[in-house]
Amino acid sequence: LRELQDEAEKERDQARSDRFKRPFALFSKSPLKNPRRLSAEGGKDQDGELVLGAGGKKETGGGGGCKKALERSGSGTLAPGWPNGIMSPPRSSTENSSSSWAEMELNVIGHFEIFPVSLQASQIFILRLLTPLAEYQDFLSLTQGSRILEVLERYINVRETRDARLAFEALKLLASLFCHKKFTLEWVATGGLSLLMQMPRPSMAATGSSLCLYYLACDDDTMEKICSLPPHTLQDLVKYCLWLLECSHETGRQYSIMFFGLAFPFRTILDIFDASDGLRKLYNTISTLSIISDRDDDRDSMSDDQEFMQRQSVRYTTQSLKKYVEAHLAIRVEEEISSDLTRAGGSPQPPHPSYKPYRLEQEQVTEHIFTLLELMNYRGRWEPIDRLIKLGGIQLLLQVIALSYDWTYAGRAETVKCGLDVLAVCSVIPRVQLALCEKFDLPDESAVGINIVLGTAEGEIVPDSPEVQRAALLVLCHLLCGPVVRPGCVKHTATPTPSKRRGGSDRVKSSDEVINKVWECVRANNGIMALLQLMQTKAPLTDADSIRALACRALVGLARSSTATQIMSKLPIFNNGVLNMLLREPVLQDKRAEHVKFQKHAHELIEKVSGPMSRKNYENNDITLDMLHRASVVANTRIRYNNKQLLQLMHEHLVLSGLNKTAEVLKNESDFVPLVDSSGGSVPPVYPVRSMISFHPSHLNRRMISSPTPSRPISTPSRQITSIPSSRPNHTATSRQQVTTPTRPLPTTNTNRSTTSTSIPIRVNRPTRTSVPTTPTPATRSAMKTMDASDQSTSKALEQVGDTKHEVSLGSIVSDFLSSQHALCRNPMTTCPEFDLLLPHKCPDQRSRRAAPLNFTSRYSKKSLFPPYGGPDGSKLDRKLVYSRFRPVKSFRAGGDDREENVFTSCAFSGDSQFLFAGTYMGDVKMYNLQSSEETTYQCHDSYVYHVQPSRDSKLVITSSSWRTPYSKLWSVGDFFDEKKQFKDEEYLEFSCNVQDKVVGTQSDAVATIYDLHTGQLSRTLKPTSSNGYSRNRATFDPTDDLILSDGVLWDYRAPRQIHKFDKLNQTLSGVFHPNGLEIISNTEVWDIRTFHLLRTVPQLDQCQIVFNSGGEVIFGLNLEQELEDETKFETAFKTFDASDYSLIATIETKKSVLGLCSSWDDQSLAVVEQGNGECVESAVRMYDVGRLRAEEEDQEDDGEDEDGGPDDDDSDGSSDGMGGGDDNDDEWGFPIPLFSDGEDLSGSGSGTPSEDDLDDPDDEVDADEVEDLDDDDGGTIADDDDSWEDIEVEEEVGGD
């Protein structure tokens, strides 16, 4: 290379001299075609143009205009046509010279000849060969003594070589050498940085210089050395890179962006960048791109290569912006902490050296953001972020995140993540928080910023990218978990201060107003549902634990909103044990540290939702809201007991311990009746086996029943009971009786215990006697119906915080023992009578004595005493009985040759109950006469009819289809079906409820339309400001026709105006009105229309289409179809619910897929659309009689009555079936009592599938396996045999062959 350089230099000198020898060369108008000879001191050239000498002094001459130039130290002078100074704004080459492109090509691009191989081509090929080799470590040994940097300096000096292509190849080799720190430090030390900034502008050499600058910035030691250079050199460097941002080639722009991304952590570079308005230039690199443009023509006209390059520019720019805001974050946090320490009287922190970088990990960034939220003044200015907001950077980043949904390239995830990281830092500013709550325009639609962040957290923007999900969740954590009252802002009062700005909405809001708006915006964009789903995620396996922890942390912040807390308190995840299961084990054992964070935030969330917990209960993971409620009741219960009973137990213990004299003294000093007589021998007696096992008060007498005698004879002490002081009324019957105490066997470790209680020793450290057995007596152990280890920690939640310093005493031990018994009650009461120390405690059940009997015969006999239903809740029990029995009586099957393909899809009864309408898959509507079974077919649509609704007067019928327009039609019914009106875009249509003079239609995009039936004109169009996007949205009227529910948004028809938007907690069902007009049922959620609170959740209604009976007292639940890969699957059963309390009545198995159902107007019949499974796919509409058992069930019932003595057998009221059970005296509310002795439950629950509450009840002694056995025996409503309905039912078939 050196030899070639020398040879090339000789050629250039020869060419220069030859050029000046040509005639008329001095009179050429092109300054680049004829280079001028410059004197050493500078002066005029041959044609009078202005030049600069070594001293840089300006001299003028005649004949030409003045040209500006910039002195370069030690580099001689510049010829005209070279770029103006670095300080000057970039200008095109035409401004610098009147030369043509052919004359400037060498300086800008350059060219070389391959054949024959020229001297220039040889050098280029050698440089290209060395470029990939220079990156390897072995190449360093070959460069020893070669002074390769000096060789490359000669190539890079384009002013001398006049060859940009050769300089470009040399710069690429230099960049490869910069992979080694040795060369980077040497290059900076020898002043090579200035040489990189002397490239022609624009040129290929400038692109190569940007590459070298990027490689220099990759090493922190080199950057520290660069930051130590003189300030003017650093200014030139930053301004040269800013010029590269705006005017260089696309590759040069990208490398300059990457250089700034690596240089921003150094405060010296960062300050110069801000002073040079660098943020605006960096912002313009992506704001002017075609892929961000709102015009579709700009995006469509791009080639694939252009689109890829622009996406790469967006990627590198977001990376640099991330480093920019993080560096400013570290600087601002350092300043705020120092100011806070100074205000507190402490010494400030030592300043961070300006040449040292600010490197922050993700956890440090999150910690700094929360520190800034706590310390930064609410109205304080943060200049870099304010400048970014003013430029529109927040909207631009959100637009990039939203548009990246359609981008498919490797850097999409990194682009979105960096954009979210920038938003996370900017979220400290209240203006950014408010901006994220507002809508902004996208090329195709408008969206809310928080909605985009939530979608990114759910994985909608970038699928299968946990890093992006975590970044989005961190943004939500910063928005939701910030302090309510920030420094410099007092809590907002009810009367706002007047604003000096125009318009009340433009005024600066207080911090609590801002965070409340953020909470409401997250709720309005379905944030609760999204975060709860993320909190239960199991994929990806390696990142699920961290995603759970962040989602739970965001929910903790959102739970500070009272509205969100009220909604979350009713959700099943806090009551059905799902959250407890998530807290048990991490998804991946290696991520246990993340799981610990999740546990911490989950406990905080439970405290927010259900109230504070004791620290003693902090590590207990088995906590539900029901447990906490019971614990709260027990904690507020005053424990009282009879002191004489305690003395009796003390006396008994002394006798059993052999301390007879002490026991006698205690008996003489205290007036009580002893439980044992101390006058006996030294062998202590014990209690009988049956003592205190069952807790019924009548068992008090059994306490004295004899037990087996011991193997050796002992004396039998006796005692007389004259009075037993106790407040329990059950003791009065035995208080004056005389009984004798039987003999008692010695206590053994194999004492039988009751299966209904689990005893554990009370953890009290007390000294014990070694000579006397310390084994507790069976009385003590049987009475200690406490808990296992997990339940014990749960009961500790009742204890107050002040009990941590509780001193151990006999009274405290007894109180703790009674509290543990009280905590086991199924329905504990706050106000209790005195506890009996001799019998286990149990609170009475929540059932009034005047309540209607569970047994139908008893209830029917009491109707005359307690009309009209035999007592309170008698009507509810009657409904449970009636709507748990369905008897098939008639089937309607399609006729014709295509009946196998033309299956039924929907059904409805006519208003006069004379006809049954059935929609089919091929678009037909079949009308069956219920009396004569005559079938009439009408062609209504071209695709399947999924909705048919006749009017109450049977004059009009609505049909809806979802495949071809018109989607819905209105028909008049007479002798024929006459089409009255078509509804082209209404995918669903239904009549108003109160007065059927209107119809409401459902269009796509959550738009509801209302038509007047009298005029046939459109009267209302309801389009919400933000929709929930339910997949099965169905607009519907309320019972008064004043309100309309569409896509989870409540409208007032009379105004019309949007009243409220309910939180979206499912993806499918928008909801329907309850017939009482006070509630809305949306999937499992029940909302109160008056307060917009979530009243309850009904898990059994999940993904169920609900249909009310005509009276509005019963709900029929029909599971929606499940879209599988190769087929659509339907459930083979339907459910019935009590509409008053949403309790499950029964699950009726049909053995066939259920596609739809409808109740008759008199509620005596039910029509169910059934379709066979497997080989038999026959479709039919089956009619059921409501309240009647099937034929084979009646036969079983008759057989049971004959065997057991009829329905009035004494055992019918006291026996229990598979739905529950308990103790011998367990006649509780909610436990069905069968009417017949075969175990059939007529209260309703036993006729269908038992509910989960019954199976999971801890007080029930019948387990799930016994329930299944009992269900197989009693033959309720579920068809348990393998025969089909047609084989076992006596019914009438209509239609078919």
mmCIF file with all atom_site columns, N, CA and C in Angstrom, residues 997-1021:
data_model
loop_
_atom_site.group_PDB
_atom_site.id
_atom_site.type_symbol
_atom_site.label_atom_id
_atom_site.label_alt_id
_atom_site.label_comp_id
_atom_site.label_asym_id
_atom_site.label_entity_id
_atom_site.label_seq_id
_atom_site.pdbx_PDB_ins_code
_atom_site.Cartn_x
_atom_site.Cartn_y
_atom_site.Cartn_z
_atom_site.occupancy
_atom_site.B_iso_or_equiv
_atom_site.pdbx_formal_charge
_atom_site.auth_seq_id
_atom_site.auth_comp_id
_atom_site.auth_asym_id
_atom_site.auth_atom_id
_atom_site.pdbx_PDB_model_num
ATOM 1  N N  . ASP A 1 997  ? -93.165 -1.046 19.309 1.00 0.00 ? 997  ASP A N  1
ATOM 2  C CA . ASP A 1 997  ? -93.315 -0.131 18.178 1.00 0.00 ? 997  ASP A CA 1
ATOM 3  C C  . ASP A 1 997  ? -91.981 0.285  17.605 1.00 0.00 ? 997  ASP A C  1
ATOM 4  N N  . LYS A 1 998  ? -90.897 -0.302 18.115 1.00 0.00 ? 998  LYS A N  1
ATOM 5  C CA . LYS A 1 998  ? -89.554 0.014  17.650 1.00 0.00 ? 998  LYS A CA 1
ATOM 6  C C  . LYS A 1 998  ? -88.759 -1.274 17.538 1.00 0.00 ? 998  LYS A C  1
ATOM 7  N N  . VAL A 1 999  ? -87.719 -1.212 16.759 1.00 0.00 ? 999  VAL A N  1
ATOM 8  C CA . VAL A 1 999  ? -86.747 -2.297 16.688 1.00 0.00 ? 999  VAL A CA 1
ATOM 9  C C  . VAL A 1 999  ? -85.372 -1.679 16.829 1.00 0.00 ? 999  VAL A C  1
ATOM 10 N N  . VAL A 1 1000 ? -84.462 -2.396 17.452 1.00 0.00 ? 1000 VAL A N  1
ATOM 11 C CA . VAL A 1 1000 ? -83.089 -1.946 17.622 1.00 0.00 ? 1000 VAL A CA 1
ATOM 12 C C  . VAL A 1 1000 ? -82.193 -2.929 16.890 1.00 0.00 ? 1000 VAL A C  1
ATOM 13 N N  . GLY A 1 1001 ? -81.312 -2.381 16.078 1.00 0.00 ? 1001 GLY A N  1
ATOM 14 C CA . GLY A 1 1001 ? -80.399 -3.199 15.294 1.00 0.00 ? 1001 GLY A CA 1
ATOM 15 C C  . GLY A 1 1001 ? -78.969 -3.018 15.733 1.00 0.00 ? 1001 GLY A C  1
ATOM 16 N N  . THR A 1 1002 ? -78.155 -4.030 15.446 1.00 0.00 ? 1002 THR A N  1
ATOM 17 C CA . THR A 1 1002 ? -76.744 -4.018 15.814 1.00 0.00 ? 1002 THR A CA 1
ATOM 18 C C  . THR A 1 1002 ? -75.912 -4.083 14.553 1.00 0.00 ? 1002 THR A C  1
ATOM 19 N N  . GLN A 1 1003 ? -75.107 -3.056 14.335 1.00 0.00 ? 1003 GLN A N  1
ATOM 20 C CA . GLN A 1 1003 ? -74.195 -3.033 13.214 1.00 0.00 ? 1003 GLN A CA 1
ATOM 21 C C  . GLN A 1 1003 ? -72.772 -3.311 13.696 1.00 0.00 ? 1003 GLN A C  1
ATOM 22 N N  . SER A 1 1004 ? -71.888 -3.412 12.733 1.00 0.00 ? 1004 SER A N  1
ATOM 23 C CA . SER A 1 1004 ? -70.491 -3.595 13.099 1.00 0.00 ? 1004 SER A CA 1
ATOM 24 C C  . SER A 1 1004 ? -69.954 -2.306 13.721 1.00 0.00 ? 1004 SER A C  1
ATOM 25 N N  . ASP A 1 1005 ? -68.812 -2.417 14.350 1.00 0.00 ? 1005 ASP A N  1
ATOM 26 C CA . ASP A 1 1005 ? -68.161 -1.275 15.015 1.00 0.00 ? 1005 ASP A CA 1
ATOM 27 C C  . ASP A 1 1005 ? -69.021 -0.704 16.128 1.00 0.00 ? 1005 ASP A C  1
ATOM 28 N N  . ALA A 1 1006 ? -69.802 -1.558 16.789 1.00 0.00 ? 1006 ALA A N  1
ATOM 29 C CA . ALA A 1 1006 ? -70.547 -1.190 17.999 1.00 0.00 ? 1006 ALA A CA 1
ATOM 30 C C  . ALA A 1 1006 ? -71.573 -0.098 17.755 1.00 0.00 ? 1006 ALA A C  1
ATOM 31 N N  . VAL A 1 1007 ? -72.110 -0.003 16.575 1.00 0.00 ? 1007 VAL A N  1
ATOM 32 C CA . VAL A 1 1007 ? -73.126 1.000  16.254 1.00 0.00 ? 1007 VAL A CA 1
ATOM 33 C C  . VAL A 1 1007 ? -74.504 0.362  16.399 1.00 0.00 ? 1007 VAL A C  1
ATOM 34 N N  . ALA A 1 1008 ? -75.392 1.051  17.113 1.00 0.00 ? 1008 ALA A N  1
ATOM 35 C CA . ALA A 1 1008 ? -76.770 0.592  17.304 1.00 0.00 ? 1008 ALA A CA 1
ATOM 36 C C  . ALA A 1 1008 ? -77.707 1.534  16.567 1.00 0.00 ? 1008 ALA A C  1
ATOM 37 N N  . THR A 1 1009 ? -78.696 0.975  15.901 1.00 0.00 ? 1009 THR A N  1
ATOM 38 C CA . THR A 1 1009 ? -79.679 1.770  15.153 1.00 0.00 ? 1009 THR A CA 1
ATOM 39 C C  . THR A 1 1009 ? -81.072 1.420  15.645 1.00 0.00 ? 1009 THR A C  1
ATOM 40 N N  . ILE A 1 1010 ? -81.938 2.428  15.742 1.00 0.00 ? 1010 ILE A N  1
ATOM 41 C CA . ILE A 1 1010 ? -83.324 2.235  16.189 1.00 0.00 ? 1010 ILE A CA 1
ATOM 42 C C  . ILE A 1 1010 ? -84.242 2.708  15.065 1.00 0.00 ? 1010 ILE A C  1
ATOM 43 N N  . TYR A 1 1011 ? -85.187 1.849  14.709 1.00 0.00 ? 1011 TYR A N  1
ATOM 44 C CA . TYR A 1 1011 ? -86.152 2.159  13.656 1.00 0.00 ? 1011 TYR A CA 1
ATOM 45 C C  . TYR A 1 1011 ? -87.554 2.208  14.248 1.00 0.00 ? 1011 TYR A C  1
ATOM 46 N N  . ASP A 1 1012 ? -88.354 3.134  13.744 1.00 0.00 ? 1012 ASP A N  1
ATOM 47 C CA . ASP A 1 1012 ? -89.758 3.249  14.122 1.00 0.00 ? 1012 ASP A CA 1
ATOM 48 C C  . ASP A 1 1012 ? -90.573 2.345  13.202 1.00 0.00 ? 1012 ASP A C  1
ATOM 49 N N  . LEU A 1 1013 ? -91.345 1.422  13.780 1.00 0.00 ? 1013 LEU A N  1
ATOM 50 C CA . LEU A 1 1013 ? -92.110 0.481  12.966 1.00 0.00 ? 1013 LEU A CA 1
ATOM 51 C C  . LEU A 1 1013 ? -93.293 1.140  12.281 1.00 0.00 ? 1013 LEU A C  1
ATOM 52 N N  . HIS A 1 1014 ? -93.789 2.221  12.825 1.00 0.00 ? 1014 HIS A N  1
ATOM 53 C CA . HIS A 1 1014 ? -94.933 2.889  12.195 1.00 0.00 ? 1014 HIS A CA 1
ATOM 54 C C  . HIS A 1 1014 ? -94.529 3.582  10.897 1.00 0.00 ? 1014 HIS A C  1
ATOM 55 N N  . THR A 1 1015 ? -93.389 4.226  10.924 1.00 0.00 ? 1015 THR A N  1
ATOM 56 C CA . THR A 1 1015 ? -92.933 4.957  9.745  1.00 0.00 ? 1015 THR A CA 1
ATOM 57 C C  . THR A 1 1015 ? -91.881 4.204  8.945  1.00 0.00 ? 1015 THR A C  1
ATOM 58 N N  . GLY A 1 1016 ? -91.215 3.223  9.601  1.00 0.00 ? 1016 GLY A N  1
ATOM 59 C CA . GLY A 1 1016 ? -90.145 2.501  8.932  1.00 0.00 ? 1016 GLY A CA 1
ATOM 60 C C  . GLY A 1 1016 ? -88.871 3.298  8.764  1.00 0.00 ? 1016 GLY A C  1
ATOM 61 N N  . GLN A 1 1017 ? -88.742 4.432  9.443  1.00 0.00 ? 1017 GLN A N  1
ATOM 62 C CA . GLN A 1 1017 ? -87.598 5.316  9.299  1.00 0.00 ? 1017 GLN A CA 1
ATOM 63 C C  . GLN A 1 1017 ? -86.616 5.115  10.452 1.00 0.00 ? 1017 GLN A C  1
ATOM 64 N N  . LEU A 1 1018 ? -85.372 5.444  10.158 1.00 0.00 ? 1018 LEU A N  1
ATOM 65 C CA . LEU A 1 1018 ? -84.324 5.405  11.187 1.00 0.00 ? 1018 LEU A CA 1
ATOM 66 C C  . LEU A 1 1018 ? -84.510 6.584  12.128 1.00 0.00 ? 1018 LEU A C  1
ATOM 67 N N  . SER A 1 1019 ? -84.662 6.302  13.413 1.00 0.00 ? 1019 SER A N  1
ATOM 68 C CA . SER A 1 1019 ? -84.902 7.364  14.387 1.00 0.00 ? 1019 SER A CA 1
ATOM 69 C C  . SER A 1 1019 ? -83.677 7.675  15.243 1.00 0.00 ? 1019 SER A C  1
ATOM 70 N N  . ARG A 1 1020 ? -82.820 6.728  15.481 1.00 0.00 ? 1020 ARG A N  1
ATOM 71 C CA . ARG A 1 1020 ? -81.634 6.953  16.302 1.00 0.00 ? 1020 ARG A CA 1
ATOM 72 C C  . ARG A 1 1020 ? -80.460 6.162  15.717 1.00 0.00 ? 1020 ARG A C  1
ATOM 73 N N  . THR A 1 1021 ? -79.285 6.746  15.835 1.00 0.00 ? 1021 THR A N  1
ATOM 74 C CA . THR A 1 1021 ? -78.030 6.051  15.553 1.00 0.00 ? 1021 THR A CA 1
ATOM 75 C C  . THR A 1 1021 ? -77.103 6.301  16.726 1.00 0.00 ? 1021 THR A C  1
#
